[in-house]
């Protein structure tokens, strides 16, 4: 098997019904992985399956990532690849205007659920010397007006990536963060509608296609990327683009 193949590997992708998650499911399965993805509704799963190429080994499971009992049934059997992609941007608003409960809900989805999935999957990932990819963001390292919940949650997730690498890297688990750039998805539509900060003012035409982070993450899951384990990577980095097979940015 080549260093870039994922044949025989079992992957779970959270939030695979649309946007970046759907592109990750497509790219992992194109490299030969067997992929199970989650989304909250059966309807959104069926729409995603219809958009994917036929003949791949892909299944969608209706599951809210915050429901750890249900996630446990999904992660009981050992897997080789876990991609924590499911995420929410809201609540968007200045700190003086936010409800604490809404803020906590962001962290429940973006931080606690990702950690929960890692915790549940780790015994199998250690056994199979597997891979974890957490969807990071430039917002993990740069405060953005109106995004206190999102920025702090992504910062926490970036530290979780490093902690997993510290404790489980020596056991053979490769953990990565990947900031996917500014990608044309429903999340960016919600950001544009908010009008609160410079990201929300970006014209849609300047956003990148979801296929790019999909390809980059599928490559990260291969042995070819093993030397980058433990890093929080940015898809805009020219060296990273080159190694993961993406075109240079203009
Ligand atoms: N787009 C960007 O420019 C950008 C930039 C930096 C980082 N990111 C990160 O990349 C990831 C994907 O973003 P995206 O732009 O593709 O978002 P999106 O278009 O809003 O899609 C979000 C996905 O997450 C799923 N999801 C949300 N909450 C969920 C929950 N509680 N349980 C299960 N699934 C849930 C959604 O599925 P259903 O609604 O069907 O359940 C959907 O598949 C996120 O972690 C985001 O923070 C995105």
PDB file of C-alpha atoms and ligand atoms in Angstrom:
ATOM      1  CA  UNK A   1       0.000   0.000   0.000  1.00  0.00           C
ATOM      2  CA  UNK A   2       1.362   3.459  -0.895  1.00  0.00           C
ATOM      3  CA  UNK A   3       2.062   6.095   1.750  1.00  0.00           C
ATOM      4  CA  UNK A   4      -0.831   8.121   0.348  1.00  0.00           C
ATOM      5  CA  UNK A   5      -3.521   5.428   0.309  1.00  0.00           C
ATOM      6  CA  UNK A   6      -6.231   4.989   2.933  1.00  0.00           C
ATOM      7  CA  UNK A   7      -7.417   1.573   1.763  1.00  0.00           C
ATOM      8  CA  UNK A   8      -8.559  -0.599   4.649  1.00  0.00           C
ATOM      9  CA  UNK A   9      -8.871   2.371   7.029  1.00  0.00           C
ATOM     10  CA  UNK A  10     -12.078   3.172   8.945  1.00  0.00           C
ATOM     11  CA  UNK A  11     -12.881   6.871   9.385  1.00  0.00           C
ATOM     12  CA  UNK A  12     -15.494   8.842  11.335  1.00  0.00           C
ATOM     13  CA  UNK A  13     -16.183  12.440  10.290  1.00  0.00           C
ATOM     14  CA  UNK A  14     -18.473  14.595  12.427  1.00  0.00           C
ATOM     15  CA  UNK A  15     -20.684  17.094  10.601  1.00  0.00           C
ATOM     16  CA  UNK A  16     -20.329  15.525   7.157  1.00  0.00           C
ATOM     17  CA  UNK A  17     -23.627  16.639   5.643  1.00  0.00           C
ATOM     18  CA  UNK A  18     -22.405  19.794   3.924  1.00  0.00           C
ATOM     19  CA  UNK A  19     -19.607  22.315   3.561  1.00  0.00           C
ATOM     20  CA  UNK A  20     -16.113  21.248   4.557  1.00  0.00           C
ATOM     21  CA  UNK A  21     -17.309  18.039   6.244  1.00  0.00           C
ATOM     22  CA  UNK A  22     -18.931  16.766   3.051  1.00  0.00           C
ATOM     23  CA  UNK A  23     -15.720  17.492   1.115  1.00  0.00           C
ATOM     24  CA  UNK A  24     -13.710  15.576   3.748  1.00  0.00           C
ATOM     25  CA  UNK A  25     -16.022  12.560   3.409  1.00  0.00           C
ATOM     26  CA  UNK A  26     -15.601  12.712  -0.369  1.00  0.00           C
ATOM     27  CA  UNK A  27     -11.802  13.012  -0.235  1.00  0.00           C
ATOM     28  CA  UNK A  28     -11.258  10.311   2.410  1.00  0.00           C
ATOM     29  CA  UNK A  29     -13.458   7.836   0.552  1.00  0.00           C
ATOM     30  CA  UNK A  30     -11.732   8.710  -2.746  1.00  0.00           C
ATOM     31  CA  UNK A  31      -8.460   7.533  -1.154  1.00  0.00           C
ATOM     32  CA  UNK A  32     -10.123   4.240  -0.293  1.00  0.00           C
ATOM     33  CA  UNK A  33     -11.209   4.747   3.329  1.00  0.00           C
ATOM     34  CA  UNK A  34     -14.480   3.383   4.678  1.00  0.00           C
ATOM     35  CA  UNK A  35     -16.221   6.526   6.000  1.00  0.00           C
ATOM     36  CA  UNK A  36     -19.013   7.011   8.517  1.00  0.00           C
ATOM     37  CA  UNK A  37     -20.211  10.586   8.940  1.00  0.00           C
ATOM     38  CA  UNK A  38     -22.648  12.237  11.314  1.00  0.00           C
ATOM     39  CA  UNK A  39     -25.127  15.068  10.982  1.00  0.00           C
ATOM     40  CA  UNK A  40     -28.184  15.897  13.021  1.00  0.00           C
ATOM     41  CA  UNK A  41     -30.995  15.023  10.622  1.00  0.00           C
ATOM     42  CA  UNK A  42     -31.703  12.055   8.386  1.00  0.00           C
ATOM     43  CA  UNK A  43     -32.791  14.501   5.697  1.00  0.00           C
ATOM     44  CA  UNK A  44     -29.430  16.312   5.574  1.00  0.00           C
ATOM     45  CA  UNK A  45     -27.646  12.933   5.522  1.00  0.00           C
ATOM     46  CA  UNK A  46     -29.729  11.720   2.584  1.00  0.00           C
ATOM     47  CA  UNK A  47     -29.011  14.955   0.688  1.00  0.00           C
ATOM     48  CA  UNK A  48     -25.282  14.484   1.317  1.00  0.00           C
ATOM     49  CA  UNK A  49     -25.281  10.841   0.212  1.00  0.00           C
ATOM     50  CA  UNK A  50     -27.069  11.856  -3.004  1.00  0.00           C
ATOM     51  CA  UNK A  51     -24.327  14.438  -3.685  1.00  0.00           C
ATOM     52  CA  UNK A  52     -21.478  11.926  -3.227  1.00  0.00           C
ATOM     53  CA  UNK A  53     -20.163   9.600  -5.949  1.00  0.00           C
ATOM     54  CA  UNK A  54     -21.793   6.178  -6.058  1.00  0.00           C
ATOM     55  CA  UNK A  55     -19.851   3.026  -5.254  1.00  0.00           C
ATOM     56  CA  UNK A  56     -17.852   4.428  -2.337  1.00  0.00           C
ATOM     57  CA  UNK A  57     -17.887   2.896   1.145  1.00  0.00           C
ATOM     58  CA  UNK A  58     -19.817   5.692   2.922  1.00  0.00           C
ATOM     59  CA  UNK A  59     -22.558   5.674   5.570  1.00  0.00           C
ATOM     60  CA  UNK A  60     -24.319   8.558   7.319  1.00  0.00           C
ATOM     61  CA  UNK A  61     -25.584   8.325  10.898  1.00  0.00           C
ATOM     62  CA  UNK A  62     -28.078  10.788  12.401  1.00  0.00           C
ATOM     63  CA  UNK A  63     -26.364  11.879  15.592  1.00  0.00           C
ATOM     64  CA  UNK A  64     -25.926  15.163  17.418  1.00  0.00           C
ATOM     65  CA  UNK A  65     -22.267  15.367  18.449  1.00  0.00           C
ATOM     66  CA  UNK A  66     -23.293  16.649  21.864  1.00  0.00           C
ATOM     67  CA  UNK A  67     -25.058  13.317  22.522  1.00  0.00           C
ATOM     68  CA  UNK A  68     -22.056  11.372  23.794  1.00  0.00           C
ATOM     69  CA  UNK A  69     -24.071   8.220  24.537  1.00  0.00           C
ATOM     70  CA  UNK A  70     -24.999   8.041  20.876  1.00  0.00           C
ATOM     71  CA  UNK A  71     -21.465   8.953  19.798  1.00  0.00           C
ATOM     72  CA  UNK A  72     -20.257   6.040  21.937  1.00  0.00           C
ATOM     73  CA  UNK A  73     -22.253   3.554  19.862  1.00  0.00           C
ATOM     74  CA  UNK A  74     -20.526   4.983  16.794  1.00  0.00           C
ATOM     75  CA  UNK A  75     -17.044   4.886  18.271  1.00  0.00           C
ATOM     76  CA  UNK A  76     -17.211   1.578  20.170  1.00  0.00           C
ATOM     77  CA  UNK A  77     -15.600  -0.317  17.291  1.00  0.00           C
ATOM     78  CA  UNK A  78     -11.990   0.751  16.700  1.00  0.00           C
ATOM     79  CA  UNK A  79     -11.385   3.298  13.944  1.00  0.00           C
ATOM     80  CA  UNK A  80      -8.237   4.557  12.221  1.00  0.00           C
ATOM     81  CA  UNK A  81      -9.278   8.162  11.566  1.00  0.00           C
ATOM     82  CA  UNK A  82     -11.369  10.661  13.554  1.00  0.00           C
ATOM     83  CA  UNK A  83     -12.102  14.065  12.006  1.00  0.00           C
ATOM     84  CA  UNK A  84     -13.709  16.520  14.432  1.00  0.00           C
ATOM     85  CA  UNK A  85     -15.324  18.800  11.860  1.00  0.00           C
ATOM     86  CA  UNK A  86     -18.807  19.593  13.255  1.00  0.00           C
ATOM     87  CA  UNK A  87     -18.822  23.161  14.455  1.00  0.00           C
ATOM     88  CA  UNK A  88     -20.952  26.245  14.953  1.00  0.00           C
ATOM     89  CA  UNK A  89     -20.027  29.931  14.692  1.00  0.00           C
ATOM     90  CA  UNK A  90     -22.675  31.419  16.982  1.00  0.00           C
ATOM     91  CA  UNK A  91     -23.559  33.102  19.138  1.00  0.00           C
ATOM     92  CA  UNK A  92     -22.262  36.084  17.135  1.00  0.00           C
ATOM     93  CA  UNK A  93     -22.377  39.301  19.130  1.00  0.00           C
ATOM     94  CA  UNK A  94     -20.414  41.605  21.359  1.00  0.00           C
ATOM     95  CA  UNK A  95     -19.712  40.234  24.837  1.00  0.00           C
ATOM     96  CA  UNK A  96     -22.005  42.822  26.447  1.00  0.00           C
ATOM     97  CA  UNK A  97     -24.916  41.448  24.413  1.00  0.00           C
ATOM     98  CA  UNK A  98     -24.401  37.702  24.808  1.00  0.00           C
ATOM     99  CA  UNK A  99     -26.277  35.204  26.967  1.00  0.00           C
ATOM    100  CA  UNK A 100     -23.956  32.912  28.900  1.00  0.00           C
ATOM    101  CA  UNK A 101     -26.091  29.869  28.012  1.00  0.00           C
ATOM    102  CA  UNK A 102     -25.694  30.552  24.276  1.00  0.00           C
ATOM    103  CA  UNK A 103     -21.941  30.994  24.711  1.00  0.00           C
ATOM    104  CA  UNK A 104     -21.735  27.704  26.602  1.00  0.00           C
ATOM    105  CA  UNK A 105     -23.642  25.936  23.832  1.00  0.00           C
ATOM    106  CA  UNK A 106     -20.919  26.918  21.343  1.00  0.00           C
ATOM    107  CA  UNK A 107     -18.305  25.311  23.564  1.00  0.00           C
ATOM    108  CA  UNK A 108     -20.521  22.248  24.060  1.00  0.00           C
ATOM    109  CA  UNK A 109     -20.460  21.633  20.294  1.00  0.00           C
ATOM    110  CA  UNK A 110     -17.004  22.932  19.328  1.00  0.00           C
ATOM    111  CA  UNK A 111     -14.962  21.853  22.359  1.00  0.00           C
ATOM    112  CA  UNK A 112     -16.676  19.320  24.631  1.00  0.00           C
ATOM    113  CA  UNK A 113     -18.058  17.197  21.800  1.00  0.00           C
ATOM    114  CA  UNK A 114     -14.701  17.128  20.033  1.00  0.00           C
ATOM    115  CA  UNK A 115     -12.964  16.127  23.255  1.00  0.00           C
ATOM    116  CA  UNK A 116     -15.709  13.570  23.934  1.00  0.00           C
ATOM    117  CA  UNK A 117     -15.225  11.975  20.509  1.00  0.00           C
ATOM    118  CA  UNK A 118     -11.461  11.877  21.044  1.00  0.00           C
ATOM    119  CA  UNK A 119     -11.882  10.295  24.475  1.00  0.00           C
ATOM    120  CA  UNK A 120     -14.263   7.657  23.117  1.00  0.00           C
ATOM    121  CA  UNK A 121     -12.144   6.855  20.050  1.00  0.00           C
ATOM    122  CA  UNK A 122      -8.709   6.864  21.689  1.00  0.00           C
ATOM    123  CA  UNK A 123      -8.500   3.222  22.830  1.00  0.00           C
ATOM    124  CA  UNK A 124      -9.079   2.074  19.246  1.00  0.00           C
ATOM    125  CA  UNK A 125      -6.893   4.817  17.783  1.00  0.00           C
ATOM    126  CA  UNK A 126      -4.027   3.778  20.065  1.00  0.00           C
ATOM    127  CA  UNK A 127      -4.523   0.138  19.133  1.00  0.00           C
ATOM    128  CA  UNK A 128      -4.514   0.947  15.400  1.00  0.00           C
ATOM    129  CA  UNK A 129      -1.974   3.813  15.507  1.00  0.00           C
ATOM    130  CA  UNK A 130      -4.594   6.117  14.062  1.00  0.00           C
ATOM    131  CA  UNK A 131      -5.098   9.789  13.221  1.00  0.00           C
ATOM    132  CA  UNK A 132      -7.126  12.640  14.720  1.00  0.00           C
ATOM    133  CA  UNK A 133      -7.781  15.848  12.763  1.00  0.00           C
ATOM    134  CA  UNK A 134      -9.434  18.755  14.565  1.00  0.00           C
ATOM    135  CA  UNK A 135     -10.830  21.594  12.441  1.00  0.00           C
ATOM    136  CA  UNK A 136      -8.969  24.630  13.648  1.00  0.00           C
ATOM    137  CA  UNK A 137      -9.244  28.267  12.578  1.00  0.00           C
ATOM    138  CA  UNK A 138      -7.267  31.472  12.357  1.00  0.00           C
ATOM    139  CA  UNK A 139      -9.763  32.516  15.062  1.00  0.00           C
ATOM    140  CA  UNK A 140      -8.006  30.152  17.496  1.00  0.00           C
ATOM    141  CA  UNK A 141      -5.066  32.550  17.580  1.00  0.00           C
ATOM    142  CA  UNK A 142      -6.598  35.947  16.674  1.00  0.00           C
ATOM    143  CA  UNK A 143      -9.470  37.578  18.568  1.00  0.00           C
ATOM    144  CA  UNK A 144     -12.310  38.670  16.244  1.00  0.00           C
ATOM    145  CA  UNK A 145     -14.993  41.130  17.269  1.00  0.00           C
ATOM    146  CA  UNK A 146     -18.291  39.368  17.955  1.00  0.00           C
ATOM    147  CA  UNK A 147     -16.758  35.890  18.071  1.00  0.00           C
ATOM    148  CA  UNK A 148     -15.694  35.481  21.716  1.00  0.00           C
ATOM    149  CA  UNK A 149     -17.310  32.035  21.960  1.00  0.00           C
ATOM    150  CA  UNK A 150     -15.956  30.784  18.638  1.00  0.00           C
ATOM    151  CA  UNK A 151     -12.411  32.165  19.080  1.00  0.00           C
ATOM    152  CA  UNK A 152     -12.014  30.834  22.615  1.00  0.00           C
ATOM    153  CA  UNK A 153     -13.505  27.453  21.670  1.00  0.00           C
ATOM    154  CA  UNK A 154     -11.148  27.025  18.719  1.00  0.00           C
ATOM    155  CA  UNK A 155      -8.235  28.098  20.939  1.00  0.00           C
ATOM    156  CA  UNK A 156      -9.219  25.371  23.411  1.00  0.00           C
ATOM    157  CA  UNK A 157      -9.446  22.833  20.605  1.00  0.00           C
ATOM    158  CA  UNK A 158      -5.974  23.787  19.368  1.00  0.00           C
ATOM    159  CA  UNK A 159      -4.613  23.104  22.862  1.00  0.00           C
ATOM    160  CA  UNK A 160      -6.486  19.787  22.986  1.00  0.00           C
ATOM    161  CA  UNK A 161      -4.660  18.821  19.767  1.00  0.00           C
ATOM    162  CA  UNK A 162      -1.336  19.564  21.448  1.00  0.00           C
ATOM    163  CA  UNK A 163      -2.274  17.716  24.647  1.00  0.00           C
ATOM    164  CA  UNK A 164      -3.334  14.637  22.666  1.00  0.00           C
ATOM    165  CA  UNK A 165      -0.055  14.764  20.765  1.00  0.00           C
ATOM    166  CA  UNK A 166       1.920  15.033  24.004  1.00  0.00           C
ATOM    167  CA  UNK A 167       0.195  12.105  25.689  1.00  0.00           C
ATOM    168  CA  UNK A 168      -0.671   9.857  22.751  1.00  0.00           C
ATOM    169  CA  UNK A 169       1.946  10.732  20.126  1.00  0.00           C
ATOM    170  CA  UNK A 170       4.402   8.350  21.835  1.00  0.00           C
ATOM    171  CA  UNK A 171       1.684   5.659  21.593  1.00  0.00           C
ATOM    172  CA  UNK A 172       1.532   6.076  17.825  1.00  0.00           C
ATOM    173  CA  UNK A 173      -1.482   8.411  17.466  1.00  0.00           C
ATOM    174  CA  UNK A 174      -1.005  11.314  15.024  1.00  0.00           C
ATOM    175  CA  UNK A 175      -3.052  14.402  16.036  1.00  0.00           C
ATOM    176  CA  UNK A 176      -3.336  17.481  13.820  1.00  0.00           C
ATOM    177  CA  UNK A 177      -5.201  20.759  13.768  1.00  0.00           C
ATOM    178  CA  UNK A 178      -5.976  22.262  10.380  1.00  0.00           C
ATOM    179  CA  UNK A 179      -7.216  25.801   9.764  1.00  0.00           C
ATOM    180  CA  UNK A 180      -9.104  25.383   6.469  1.00  0.00           C
ATOM    181  CA  UNK A 181      -8.878  29.017   5.322  1.00  0.00           C
ATOM    182  CA  UNK A 182     -11.926  31.087   4.455  1.00  0.00           C
ATOM    183  CA  UNK A 183     -14.225  28.592   2.780  1.00  0.00           C
ATOM    184  CA  UNK A 184     -17.487  29.133   0.906  1.00  0.00           C
ATOM    185  CA  UNK A 185     -19.966  27.322   3.185  1.00  0.00           C
ATOM    186  CA  UNK A 186     -23.191  27.982   5.093  1.00  0.00           C
ATOM    187  CA  UNK A 187     -21.080  29.086   8.048  1.00  0.00           C
ATOM    188  CA  UNK A 188     -19.567  31.908   5.968  1.00  0.00           C
ATOM    189  CA  UNK A 189     -23.075  32.891   4.797  1.00  0.00           C
ATOM    190  CA  UNK A 190     -24.078  33.304   8.456  1.00  0.00           C
ATOM    191  CA  UNK A 191     -20.915  35.332   9.066  1.00  0.00           C
ATOM    192  CA  UNK A 192     -21.682  37.632   6.102  1.00  0.00           C
ATOM    193  CA  UNK A 193     -25.235  38.137   7.373  1.00  0.00           C
ATOM    194  CA  UNK A 194     -23.907  39.307  10.759  1.00  0.00           C
ATOM    195  CA  UNK A 195     -21.893  42.233   9.380  1.00  0.00           C
ATOM    196  CA  UNK A 196     -19.969  42.461  12.648  1.00  0.00           C
ATOM    197  CA  UNK A 197     -16.284  42.242  11.728  1.00  0.00           C
ATOM    198  CA  UNK A 198     -13.892  42.366   8.745  1.00  0.00           C
ATOM    199  CA  UNK A 199     -14.438  38.660   7.899  1.00  0.00           C
ATOM    200  CA  UNK A 200     -18.161  39.314   7.528  1.00  0.00           C
ATOM    201  CA  UNK A 201     -17.379  42.018   4.930  1.00  0.00           C
ATOM    202  CA  UNK A 202     -15.492  39.660   2.613  1.00  0.00           C
ATOM    203  CA  UNK A 203     -17.233  39.168  -0.738  1.00  0.00           C
ATOM    204  CA  UNK A 204     -18.327  35.582  -1.329  1.00  0.00           C
ATOM    205  CA  UNK A 205     -16.130  35.403  -4.474  1.00  0.00           C
ATOM    206  CA  UNK A 206     -13.000  35.697  -2.314  1.00  0.00           C
ATOM    207  CA  UNK A 207     -13.792  32.497  -0.390  1.00  0.00           C
ATOM    208  CA  UNK A 208     -12.119  29.193  -1.272  1.00  0.00           C
ATOM    209  CA  UNK A 209     -13.908  25.969  -2.275  1.00  0.00           C
ATOM    210  CA  UNK A 210     -14.498  23.266   0.361  1.00  0.00           C
ATOM    211  CA  UNK A 211     -12.761  20.713  -1.845  1.00  0.00           C
ATOM    212  CA  UNK A 212      -9.383  22.214  -0.797  1.00  0.00           C
ATOM    213  CA  UNK A 213      -9.599  21.435   2.948  1.00  0.00           C
ATOM    214  CA  UNK A 214     -11.203  18.118   2.023  1.00  0.00           C
ATOM    215  CA  UNK A 215      -8.141  17.114  -0.001  1.00  0.00           C
ATOM    216  CA  UNK A 216      -5.718  18.546   2.545  1.00  0.00           C
ATOM    217  CA  UNK A 217      -7.282  16.608   5.416  1.00  0.00           C
ATOM    218  CA  UNK A 218      -7.388  13.346   3.469  1.00  0.00           C
ATOM    219  CA  UNK A 219      -3.665  13.812   2.804  1.00  0.00           C
ATOM    220  CA  UNK A 220      -2.993  14.589   6.495  1.00  0.00           C
ATOM    221  CA  UNK A 221      -4.523  11.222   7.352  1.00  0.00           C
ATOM    222  CA  UNK A 222      -1.923   9.379   5.259  1.00  0.00           C
ATOM    223  CA  UNK A 223       1.511   8.218   6.379  1.00  0.00           C
ATOM    224  CA  UNK A 224       2.984  10.804   4.024  1.00  0.00           C
ATOM    225  CA  UNK A 225       2.094  13.565   6.539  1.00  0.00           C
ATOM    226  CA  UNK A 226       3.267  11.724   9.667  1.00  0.00           C
ATOM    227  CA  UNK A 227       6.166  14.124  10.319  1.00  0.00           C
ATOM    228  CA  UNK A 228       3.662  16.980  10.861  1.00  0.00           C
ATOM    229  CA  UNK A 229       1.902  15.253  13.799  1.00  0.00           C
ATOM    230  CA  UNK A 230       1.163  17.539  16.736  1.00  0.00           C
ATOM    231  CA  UNK A 231       1.014  20.688  14.614  1.00  0.00           C
ATOM    232  CA  UNK A 232      -1.824  23.153  14.141  1.00  0.00           C
ATOM    233  CA  UNK A 233      -1.462  23.737  10.413  1.00  0.00           C
ATOM    234  CA  UNK A 234      -2.852  26.445   8.158  1.00  0.00           C
ATOM    235  CA  UNK A 235      -3.982  25.559   4.657  1.00  0.00           C
ATOM    236  CA  UNK A 236      -2.693  28.950   3.447  1.00  0.00           C
ATOM    237  CA  UNK A 237       0.890  27.987   4.262  1.00  0.00           C
ATOM    238  CA  UNK A 238       2.702  27.580   0.904  1.00  0.00           C
ATOM    239  CA  UNK A 239       4.772  24.565   2.017  1.00  0.00           C
ATOM    240  CA  UNK A 240       1.702  22.832   3.358  1.00  0.00           C
ATOM    241  CA  UNK A 241      -0.208  23.472   0.121  1.00  0.00           C
ATOM    242  CA  UNK A 242       2.642  22.087  -1.895  1.00  0.00           C
ATOM    243  CA  UNK A 243       2.989  18.925   0.187  1.00  0.00           C
ATOM    244  CA  UNK A 244      -0.748  18.256   0.331  1.00  0.00           C
ATOM    245  CA  UNK A 245      -1.078  18.656  -3.439  1.00  0.00           C
ATOM    246  CA  UNK A 246      -2.976  21.962  -3.517  1.00  0.00           C
ATOM    247  CA  UNK A 247      -2.356  24.738  -6.052  1.00  0.00           C
ATOM    248  CA  UNK A 248      -0.411  27.745  -4.724  1.00  0.00           C
ATOM    249  CA  UNK A 249      -2.552  30.741  -3.762  1.00  0.00           C
ATOM    250  CA  UNK A 250      -2.142  33.809  -5.992  1.00  0.00           C
TER     251      UNK A 250
HETATM  252  N1  LIG B   1     -16.045  27.870   6.526  1.00  0.00           N
HETATM  253  C1  LIG B   1     -14.940  28.464   6.977  1.00  0.00           C
HETATM  254  O1  LIG B   1     -14.477  29.480   6.392  1.00  0.00           O
HETATM  255  C2  LIG B   1     -14.220  27.911   8.171  1.00  0.00           C
HETATM  256  C3  LIG B   1     -13.053  28.580   8.586  1.00  0.00           C
HETATM  257  C4  LIG B   1     -12.349  28.078   9.692  1.00  0.00           C
HETATM  258  C5  LIG B   1     -12.794  26.931  10.341  1.00  0.00           C
HETATM  259  N2  LIG B   1     -13.944  26.311   9.923  1.00  0.00           N
HETATM  260  C6  LIG B   1     -14.373  25.108  10.659  1.00  0.00           C
HETATM  261  O2  LIG B   1     -14.628  24.038   9.750  1.00  0.00           O
HETATM  262  C7  LIG B   1     -15.676  23.199  10.264  1.00  0.00           C
HETATM  263  C8  LIG B   1     -16.765  23.043   9.213  1.00  0.00           C
HETATM  264  O3  LIG B   1     -17.261  24.345   8.907  1.00  0.00           O
HETATM  265  P1  LIG B   1     -18.278  24.626   7.697  1.00  0.00           P
HETATM  266  O4  LIG B   1     -17.986  26.002   7.232  1.00  0.00           O
HETATM  267  O5  LIG B   1     -18.271  23.504   6.740  1.00  0.00           O
HETATM  268  O6  LIG B   1     -19.650  24.658   8.511  1.00  0.00           O
HETATM  269  P2  LIG B   1     -21.168  24.470   8.024  1.00  0.00           P
HETATM  270  O7  LIG B   1     -21.285  24.705   6.587  1.00  0.00           O
HETATM  271  O8  LIG B   1     -21.986  25.302   8.958  1.00  0.00           O
HETATM  272  O9  LIG B   1     -21.432  22.913   8.331  1.00  0.00           O
HETATM  273  C9  LIG B   1     -21.382  22.484   9.659  1.00  0.00           C
HETATM  274  C10 LIG B   1     -21.523  20.990   9.707  1.00  0.00           C
HETATM  275  O10 LIG B   1     -21.522  20.615  11.091  1.00  0.00           O
HETATM  276  C11 LIG B   1     -22.686  19.874  11.369  1.00  0.00           C
HETATM  277  N3  LIG B   1     -23.106  20.132  12.742  1.00  0.00           N
HETATM  278  C12 LIG B   1     -23.253  21.325  13.340  1.00  0.00           C
HETATM  279  N4  LIG B   1     -23.643  21.137  14.614  1.00  0.00           N
HETATM  280  C13 LIG B   1     -23.716  19.791  14.789  1.00  0.00           C
HETATM  281  C14 LIG B   1     -24.063  18.977  15.887  1.00  0.00           C
HETATM  282  N5  LIG B   1     -24.425  19.490  17.082  1.00  0.00           N
HETATM  283  N6  LIG B   1     -24.031  17.623  15.719  1.00  0.00           N
HETATM  284  C15 LIG B   1     -23.688  17.086  14.522  1.00  0.00           C
HETATM  285  N7  LIG B   1     -23.352  17.821  13.451  1.00  0.00           N
HETATM  286  C16 LIG B   1     -23.378  19.157  13.595  1.00  0.00           C
HETATM  287  C17 LIG B   1     -23.698  20.299  10.318  1.00  0.00           C
HETATM  288  O11 LIG B   1     -24.630  19.259  10.081  1.00  0.00           O
HETATM  289  P3  LIG B   1     -26.243  19.393  10.247  1.00  0.00           P
HETATM  290  O12 LIG B   1     -26.592  20.844  10.367  1.00  0.00           O
HETATM  291  O13 LIG B   1     -26.755  18.734   8.999  1.00  0.00           O
HETATM  292  O14 LIG B   1     -26.517  18.625  11.484  1.00  0.00           O
HETATM  293  C18 LIG B   1     -22.804  20.482   9.106  1.00  0.00           C
HETATM  294  O15 LIG B   1     -22.543  19.244   8.487  1.00  0.00           O
HETATM  295  C19 LIG B   1     -16.148  23.853  11.556  1.00  0.00           C
HETATM  296  O16 LIG B   1     -15.509  23.249  12.648  1.00  0.00           O
HETATM  297  C20 LIG B   1     -15.673  25.304  11.399  1.00  0.00           C
HETATM  298  O17 LIG B   1     -15.491  25.932  12.640  1.00  0.00           O
HETATM  299  C21 LIG B   1     -14.666  26.776   8.860  1.00  0.00           C
END
